[in-house]
């Protein structure tokens, strides 16, 4: 394991600014809302801020304030944060991001989770945090060949936690990170003591009886899920079928990469007009920078191709997961399209020990509502330790 520090050459930053200034803009959409994609007026203003107002060096310094490492696991180089708590008996926890996320999502929850004593919390809920980057994303190596499925990532994470000396640990994630965490909990159940997710879509089975007795809230959740499948999942189909064709655009145009990501931040966050209502603008751009500077827009798209059989667009629905052999905590944020209905969730996960429904927040909980997510994770850790 080698210490890692982000140190982007100034030439790369200058190249980005040149490309932003030289953007070849398309014709404006016939409408100025988000129905046809990211509005030109919004994106032009955001790009100008990215070029002239955003401070990458400040973001780089902030990210480098957390201990980072790289190591080879599962046959590829993996980047990860490893932040140990000052509390000697803290509970180890591995947190996994998804797409279009990164390890930068979690910077606001690291301090409160590792050092609750300094943040008004119970030190008994302290955690040692391991936050790895999925291969093909960010500073992890791009896979040299196909086959990086979610089970393979989970196996790599089990290898990583063993290498770090953690014999008992908690897994947590949203988006892809939720599924990786659940697979990891089953794969390494001798060492995983609990799983916590903030993403768990539960479509009905197809039996009309499933829809009987739904509450208004549950019906709304299914409505968000169906809208996602019908109207918001085009990106998934493209990345799961022709990632290399898309890669040329994402790797050559920072504005294209920004639009590809910011559309999802808008659609899946607790925002109505612009994603900055839910997520800080500089945080949005830092997350996009981790894709642009590393060329991960291209390599992360291939992750969808390798996992196509496990996605909602699969021709044959994937088999139900085996029973989870560890306690499960579920946090539900109302603007996430992957919210579960409890009675559907309990079919596959009968050992849910914590179920929390929040009144605000969306898909990117750690960026949108870090305090709520921290509180829920502390509660889950306390439940496991009791």
Coordinates of C-alpha atoms in Angstrom, one line a residue:
X1 CA 0.0 0.0 0.0
X2 CA 1.4 3.3 -1.0
X3 CA 0.4 6.8 0.2
X4 CA -1.3 8.8 -2.5
X5 CA -1.6 12.6 -3.0
X6 CA -3.6 14.4 -5.7
X7 CA -1.2 16.6 -7.7
X8 CA -2.7 17.6 -11.0
X9 CA -0.2 19.3 -13.3
X10 CA -1.0 22.9 -14.0
X11 CA -0.9 22.1 -17.7
X12 CA -4.0 20.0 -17.3
X13 CA -5.9 22.7 -15.5
X14 CA -4.8 25.2 -18.2
X15 CA -5.9 22.8 -20.9
X16 CA -9.4 22.5 -19.3
X17 CA -9.8 26.3 -19.2
X18 CA -8.8 26.5 -22.9
X19 CA -11.3 23.8 -23.9
X20 CA -14.0 25.5 -21.9
X21 CA -13.3 28.8 -23.6
X22 CA -13.3 27.2 -27.0
X23 CA -16.5 25.2 -26.6
X24 CA -18.5 24.7 -29.8
X25 CA -22.0 25.2 -28.5
X26 CA -25.0 23.5 -30.1
X27 CA -28.1 25.3 -31.2
X28 CA -30.4 26.1 -28.2
X29 CA -33.2 23.7 -27.4
X30 CA -36.7 24.8 -28.5
X31 CA -37.6 25.0 -24.8
X32 CA -35.6 26.3 -21.8
X33 CA -36.7 23.7 -19.3
X34 CA -35.0 20.4 -18.6
X35 CA -37.4 18.2 -20.6
X36 CA -35.0 17.9 -23.5
X37 CA -31.8 17.8 -21.5
X38 CA -29.7 20.4 -19.7
X39 CA -30.8 24.0 -20.7
X40 CA -28.3 25.9 -22.6
X41 CA -28.7 29.1 -20.6
X42 CA -28.0 27.2 -17.4
X43 CA -25.0 25.3 -18.7
X44 CA -23.4 28.3 -20.3
X45 CA -23.4 30.1 -17.0
X46 CA -22.1 27.1 -15.1
X47 CA -19.3 26.6 -17.6
X48 CA -18.3 30.2 -17.3
X49 CA -18.1 29.8 -13.5
X50 CA -16.1 26.6 -14.0
X51 CA -13.6 28.5 -16.2
X52 CA -13.2 31.7 -14.2
X53 CA -14.5 31.2 -10.7
X54 CA -14.0 27.6 -9.6
X55 CA -10.8 26.9 -7.7
X56 CA -9.5 23.4 -8.4
X57 CA -6.4 24.0 -6.2
X58 CA -8.7 24.7 -3.2
X59 CA -10.6 21.5 -3.9
X60 CA -7.4 19.6 -4.3
X61 CA -6.1 20.8 -1.0
X62 CA -9.4 19.8 0.7
X63 CA -9.3 16.3 -0.8
X64 CA -5.7 15.9 0.2
X65 CA -6.5 16.7 3.8
X66 CA -7.8 13.1 4.0
X67 CA -5.3 10.1 4.1
X68 CA -5.3 8.5 0.7
X69 CA -3.6 5.3 -0.6
X70 CA -3.4 3.0 -3.6
X71 CA -2.9 -0.7 -3.6
X72 CA -3.4 -3.6 -5.9
X73 CA -6.5 -5.7 -5.1
X74 CA -8.4 -8.0 -7.4
X75 CA -5.8 -7.6 -10.1
X76 CA -6.0 -3.8 -10.5
X77 CA -4.8 -0.7 -8.8
X78 CA -7.3 0.8 -6.4
X79 CA -7.4 4.2 -4.8
X80 CA -9.0 4.6 -1.4
X81 CA -9.3 6.9 1.6
X82 CA -8.5 5.4 5.0
X83 CA -9.5 7.6 7.9
X84 CA -9.0 6.0 11.3
X85 CA -11.0 7.3 14.3
X86 CA -9.3 8.6 17.4
X87 CA -11.5 6.2 19.3
X88 CA -9.6 2.9 19.7
X89 CA -12.7 0.6 19.6
X90 CA -14.3 2.4 16.6
X91 CA -16.3 0.2 14.2
X92 CA -14.7 -0.2 10.8
X93 CA -17.0 0.8 7.8
X94 CA -16.4 0.6 4.1
X95 CA -18.4 3.1 2.0
X96 CA -18.8 2.7 -1.7
X97 CA -19.9 5.4 -4.2
X98 CA -21.8 4.9 -7.5
X99 CA -22.2 6.7 -10.8
X100 CA -22.0 9.6 -11.4
X101 CA -20.4 9.9 -7.9
X102 CA -16.9 9.6 -6.4
X103 CA -15.2 9.5 -3.1
X104 CA -15.6 13.3 -3.0
X105 CA -19.3 12.8 -2.2
X106 CA -18.4 11.8 1.4
X107 CA -16.1 14.5 2.6
X108 CA -18.7 16.1 4.8
X109 CA -19.5 12.9 6.7
X110 CA -16.0 11.7 7.3
X111 CA -15.3 14.0 10.4
X112 CA -18.6 13.3 12.2
X113 CA -18.4 9.6 11.6
X114 CA -14.7 9.1 12.6
X115 CA -14.8 11.6 15.5
X116 CA -18.3 11.9 16.8
X117 CA -16.9 13.2 20.1
X118 CA -15.7 16.4 18.4
X119 CA -19.0 16.7 16.5
X120 CA -21.6 16.4 19.2
X121 CA -22.1 12.7 18.9
X122 CA -21.6 9.6 21.0
X123 CA -18.0 8.3 20.8
X124 CA -19.4 4.8 21.0
X125 CA -20.6 5.2 17.4
X126 CA -17.2 6.2 16.0
X127 CA -16.1 4.5 12.8
X128 CA -12.8 3.8 11.0
X129 CA -13.6 4.7 7.4
X130 CA -12.4 3.0 4.2
X131 CA -13.7 4.8 1.1
X132 CA -12.5 3.1 -2.1
X133 CA -12.9 4.1 -5.7
X134 CA -14.4 1.6 -8.0
X135 CA -12.0 0.5 -10.8
X136 CA -12.4 2.6 -13.8
X137 CA -13.5 5.6 -11.7
X138 CA -11.4 8.5 -10.5
X139 CA -7.8 7.6 -9.4
X140 CA -8.4 3.8 -9.4
X141 CA -6.8 2.1 -12.4
X142 CA -8.9 1.6 -15.5
X143 CA -9.5 -2.2 -15.9
X144 CA -7.2 -3.7 -18.6
X145 CA -9.9 -6.2 -19.6
X146 CA -13.6 -6.9 -19.3
X147 CA -15.4 -8.6 -16.4
X148 CA -15.4 -6.0 -13.6
X149 CA -18.8 -6.9 -12.3
X150 CA -20.3 -5.8 -9.0
X151 CA -19.5 -9.2 -7.4
X152 CA -15.9 -8.8 -8.6
X153 CA -15.7 -5.4 -7.0
X154 CA -17.2 -6.8 -3.8
X155 CA -14.6 -9.5 -3.7
X156 CA -11.8 -6.9 -4.2
X157 CA -13.3 -4.9 -1.3
X158 CA -13.2 -8.0 1.0
X159 CA -9.6 -8.4 0.0
X160 CA -8.9 -4.8 0.8
X161 CA -10.5 -4.9 4.2
X162 CA -8.6 -8.1 5.1
X163 CA -5.3 -6.4 4.0
X164 CA -6.1 -3.5 6.3
X165 CA -6.6 -5.9 9.2
X166 CA -10.3 -5.4 9.7
X167 CA -11.9 -8.7 10.8
X168 CA -15.4 -7.2 11.5
X169 CA -16.8 -4.3 9.6
X170 CA -20.0 -2.6 8.3
X171 CA -20.7 -1.9 4.6
X172 CA -22.5 1.1 3.3
X173 CA -23.5 2.5 -0.1
X174 CA -25.9 4.1 -2.5
X175 CA -26.5 3.7 -6.2
X176 CA -24.0 1.0 -7.5
X177 CA -22.4 1.2 -4.0
X178 CA -25.6 -0.2 -2.5
X179 CA -25.5 -3.3 -4.6
X180 CA -21.8 -3.8 -4.2
X181 CA -22.3 -3.5 -0.4
X182 CA -25.1 -6.0 -0.4
X183 CA -23.1 -8.5 -2.4
X184 CA -20.1 -7.9 -0.2
X185 CA -22.2 -8.6 2.9
X186 CA -23.2 -12.0 1.5
X187 CA -19.8 -12.8 0.1
X188 CA -17.8 -11.9 3.3
X189 CA -20.6 -12.5 5.9
X190 CA -18.1 -14.1 8.3
X191 CA -16.6 -10.6 8.7
X192 CA -19.4 -8.2 7.7
X193 CA -21.5 -7.4 10.8
X194 CA -24.1 -5.2 9.1
X195 CA -25.1 -3.5 5.8
X196 CA -26.6 0.0 5.4
X197 CA -27.9 1.4 2.1
X198 CA -29.6 4.6 1.0
X199 CA -30.7 3.1 -2.3
X200 CA -32.9 0.0 -2.7
X201 CA -35.4 0.1 -5.6
X202 CA -38.2 -2.4 -5.1
X203 CA -40.4 -2.7 -8.2
X204 CA -43.7 -4.6 -7.9
X205 CA -43.6 -8.3 -8.9
X206 CA -46.2 -7.9 -11.7
X207 CA -49.0 -9.4 -9.6
X208 CA -51.8 -6.8 -9.5
X209 CA -52.3 -7.6 -5.8
X210 CA -48.9 -5.9 -5.3
X211 CA -50.5 -2.5 -6.0
X212 CA -53.4 -3.0 -3.7
X213 CA -53.2 -1.2 -0.4
X214 CA -50.3 1.1 -1.4
X215 CA -50.2 4.3 0.6
X216 CA -50.0 7.6 -1.2
X217 CA -46.3 7.8 -0.3
X218 CA -45.6 4.3 -1.5
X219 CA -47.4 5.1 -4.8
X220 CA -45.3 8.2 -5.2
X221 CA -42.1 6.1 -4.8
X222 CA -43.2 3.7 -7.4
X223 CA -44.1 6.6 -9.6
X224 CA -40.6 8.0 -9.3
X225 CA -39.1 4.6 -10.1
X226 CA -41.3 4.2 -13.2
X227 CA -40.4 7.7 -14.4
X228 CA -36.8 6.8 -14.0
X229 CA -37.2 3.7 -16.1
X230 CA -39.3 5.4 -18.8
X231 CA -37.8 8.8 -19.0
X232 CA -34.4 9.0 -17.2
X233 CA -32.6 5.8 -18.0
X234 CA -31.3 6.6 -21.6
X235 CA -27.8 7.2 -20.2
X236 CA -27.8 3.6 -18.8
X237 CA -28.8 2.0 -22.1
X238 CA -26.0 3.8 -23.9
X239 CA -23.4 3.1 -21.3
X240 CA -24.5 -0.6 -21.1
X241 CA -24.4 -1.2 -24.8
X242 CA -22.0 1.3 -26.6
X243 CA -19.7 2.7 -23.9
X244 CA -16.7 3.1 -26.3
X245 CA -18.7 5.2 -28.7
X246 CA -19.7 7.6 -25.9
X247 CA -16.2 7.6 -24.6
X248 CA -14.8 9.7 -27.4
X249 CA -17.1 12.6 -26.6
X250 CA -16.8 12.4 -22.8
X251 CA -13.0 12.2 -23.0
X252 CA -12.6 15.1 -25.4
X253 CA -15.2 17.7 -24.2
X254 CA -15.3 18.9 -20.6
X255 CA -18.7 20.6 -21.3
X256 CA -20.0 17.2 -22.6
X257 CA -18.8 15.5 -19.5
X258 CA -20.3 18.2 -17.3
X259 CA -23.7 18.0 -19.0
X260 CA -23.7 14.2 -18.9
X261 CA -23.3 14.3 -15.1
X262 CA -25.2 17.5 -14.1
X263 CA -28.4 16.2 -15.7
X264 CA -28.5 13.3 -13.3
X265 CA -27.6 15.5 -10.3
X266 CA -30.7 17.6 -11.2
X267 CA -33.0 14.7 -11.9
X268 CA -32.2 12.7 -8.8
X269 CA -31.5 15.3 -6.2
X270 CA -34.0 17.2 -4.0
X271 CA -34.0 20.2 -6.4
X272 CA -36.7 21.7 -8.6
X273 CA -35.0 24.3 -10.9
X274 CA -31.2 23.7 -10.7
X275 CA -29.1 21.1 -8.9
X276 CA -27.4 23.8 -6.8
X277 CA -30.6 24.0 -4.8
X278 CA -29.5 20.6 -3.3
X279 CA -25.8 20.4 -3.9
X280 CA -23.1 23.1 -3.5
X281 CA -21.9 24.3 -6.9
X282 CA -18.2 23.8 -6.1
X283 CA -19.0 20.3 -4.9
X284 CA -20.7 19.5 -8.2
X285 CA -17.7 20.7 -10.2
X286 CA -15.2 18.9 -8.0
X287 CA -17.0 15.7 -8.6
X288 CA -17.0 16.4 -12.4
X289 CA -13.3 17.2 -12.2
X290 CA -12.5 13.7 -10.9
X291 CA -14.1 12.3 -14.0
X292 CA -12.5 14.8 -16.4
X293 CA -9.0 14.9 -15.1
X294 CA -8.7 11.1 -14.9
X295 CA -10.6 10.3 -18.1
X296 CA -13.0 8.3 -16.0
X297 CA -16.0 9.4 -18.0
X298 CA -15.0 6.8 -20.6
X299 CA -13.8 4.0 -18.3
X300 CA -16.7 4.3 -15.9
X301 CA -19.2 3.9 -18.7
X302 CA -17.7 0.4 -19.3
X303 CA -18.7 -0.6 -15.8
X304 CA -22.3 -0.5 -17.1
X305 CA -21.5 -2.8 -20.0
X306 CA -19.8 -5.3 -17.6
X307 CA -22.9 -5.2 -15.4
X308 CA -25.6 -5.0 -18.0
X309 CA -27.2 -8.3 -17.0
X310 CA -27.7 -6.9 -13.5
X311 CA -29.4 -3.7 -14.6
X312 CA -33.1 -2.8 -15.0
X313 CA -32.6 -2.8 -18.8
X314 CA -31.5 -6.5 -18.9
X315 CA -33.6 -8.6 -21.3
X316 CA -33.9 -11.3 -18.6
X317 CA -34.5 -10.0 -15.0
X318 CA -31.6 -10.9 -12.7
X319 CA -32.3 -13.6 -10.1
X320 CA -33.3 -12.4 -6.7
X321 CA -30.4 -12.0 -4.3
X322 CA -29.8 -14.7 -1.8
X323 CA -31.0 -14.0 1.8
X324 CA -28.8 -11.4 3.4
X325 CA -27.1 -13.1 6.3
X326 CA -26.5 -9.8 8.3
X327 CA -28.7 -7.0 9.7
X328 CA -29.7 -4.4 7.2
X329 CA -30.4 -0.7 7.7
X330 CA -32.3 1.3 5.0
X331 CA -32.3 5.1 4.8
X332 CA -35.0 6.6 2.4
X333 CA -34.7 10.1 1.0
X334 CA -37.8 11.3 -0.8
X335 CA -36.4 12.5 -4.1
X336 CA -34.3 9.4 -4.8
X337 CA -35.8 7.3 -7.7
X338 CA -34.6 4.2 -5.9
X339 CA -36.7 4.4 -2.8
X340 CA -38.1 1.1 -1.6
X341 CA -41.6 0.0 -0.5
X342 CA -41.1 -1.8 2.7
X343 CA -43.3 -4.8 2.1
X344 CA -41.6 -5.4 -1.2
X345 CA -38.2 -4.9 0.3
X346 CA -38.9 -7.4 3.1
X347 CA -39.4 -10.2 0.5
X348 CA -35.8 -10.2 -0.4
X349 CA -34.4 -8.7 2.9
X350 CA -36.4 -10.1 5.9
X351 CA -33.7 -9.0 8.3
X352 CA -34.2 -5.2 8.1
X353 CA -33.4 -3.9 11.6
X354 CA -33.5 -0.2 10.8
X355 CA -35.8 1.6 8.4
X356 CA -35.7 5.4 8.3
X357 CA -37.8 7.7 6.1
X358 CA -36.6 11.3 5.8
X359 CA -38.6 14.3 4.7
X360 CA -35.9 15.8 2.5
X361 CA -33.0 14.7 0.4
X362 CA -32.4 12.7 -2.8
X363 CA -30.1 10.2 -4.4
X364 CA -26.9 11.9 -3.3
X365 CA -27.5 11.8 0.4
X366 CA -24.0 12.4 1.6
X367 CA -23.8 15.7 -0.4
X368 CA -27.4 16.8 0.0
X369 CA -28.2 15.9 3.6
X370 CA -24.9 14.8 5.3
X371 CA -26.2 15.4 8.9
X372 CA -29.2 13.1 8.3
X373 CA -27.1 10.4 6.8
X374 CA -24.6 10.7 9.6
X375 CA -27.3 10.4 12.2
X376 CA -28.8 7.3 10.6
X377 CA -25.4 5.6 10.3
X378 CA -24.6 6.4 14.0
X379 CA -27.9 4.9 15.0
X380 CA -27.2 1.8 12.9
X381 CA -23.8 1.3 14.4
X382 CA -25.3 1.7 17.9
X383 CA -27.9 -1.0 17.0
X384 CA -25.1 -3.4 15.9
X385 CA -23.1 -2.7 19.1
X386 CA -26.0 -3.2 21.5

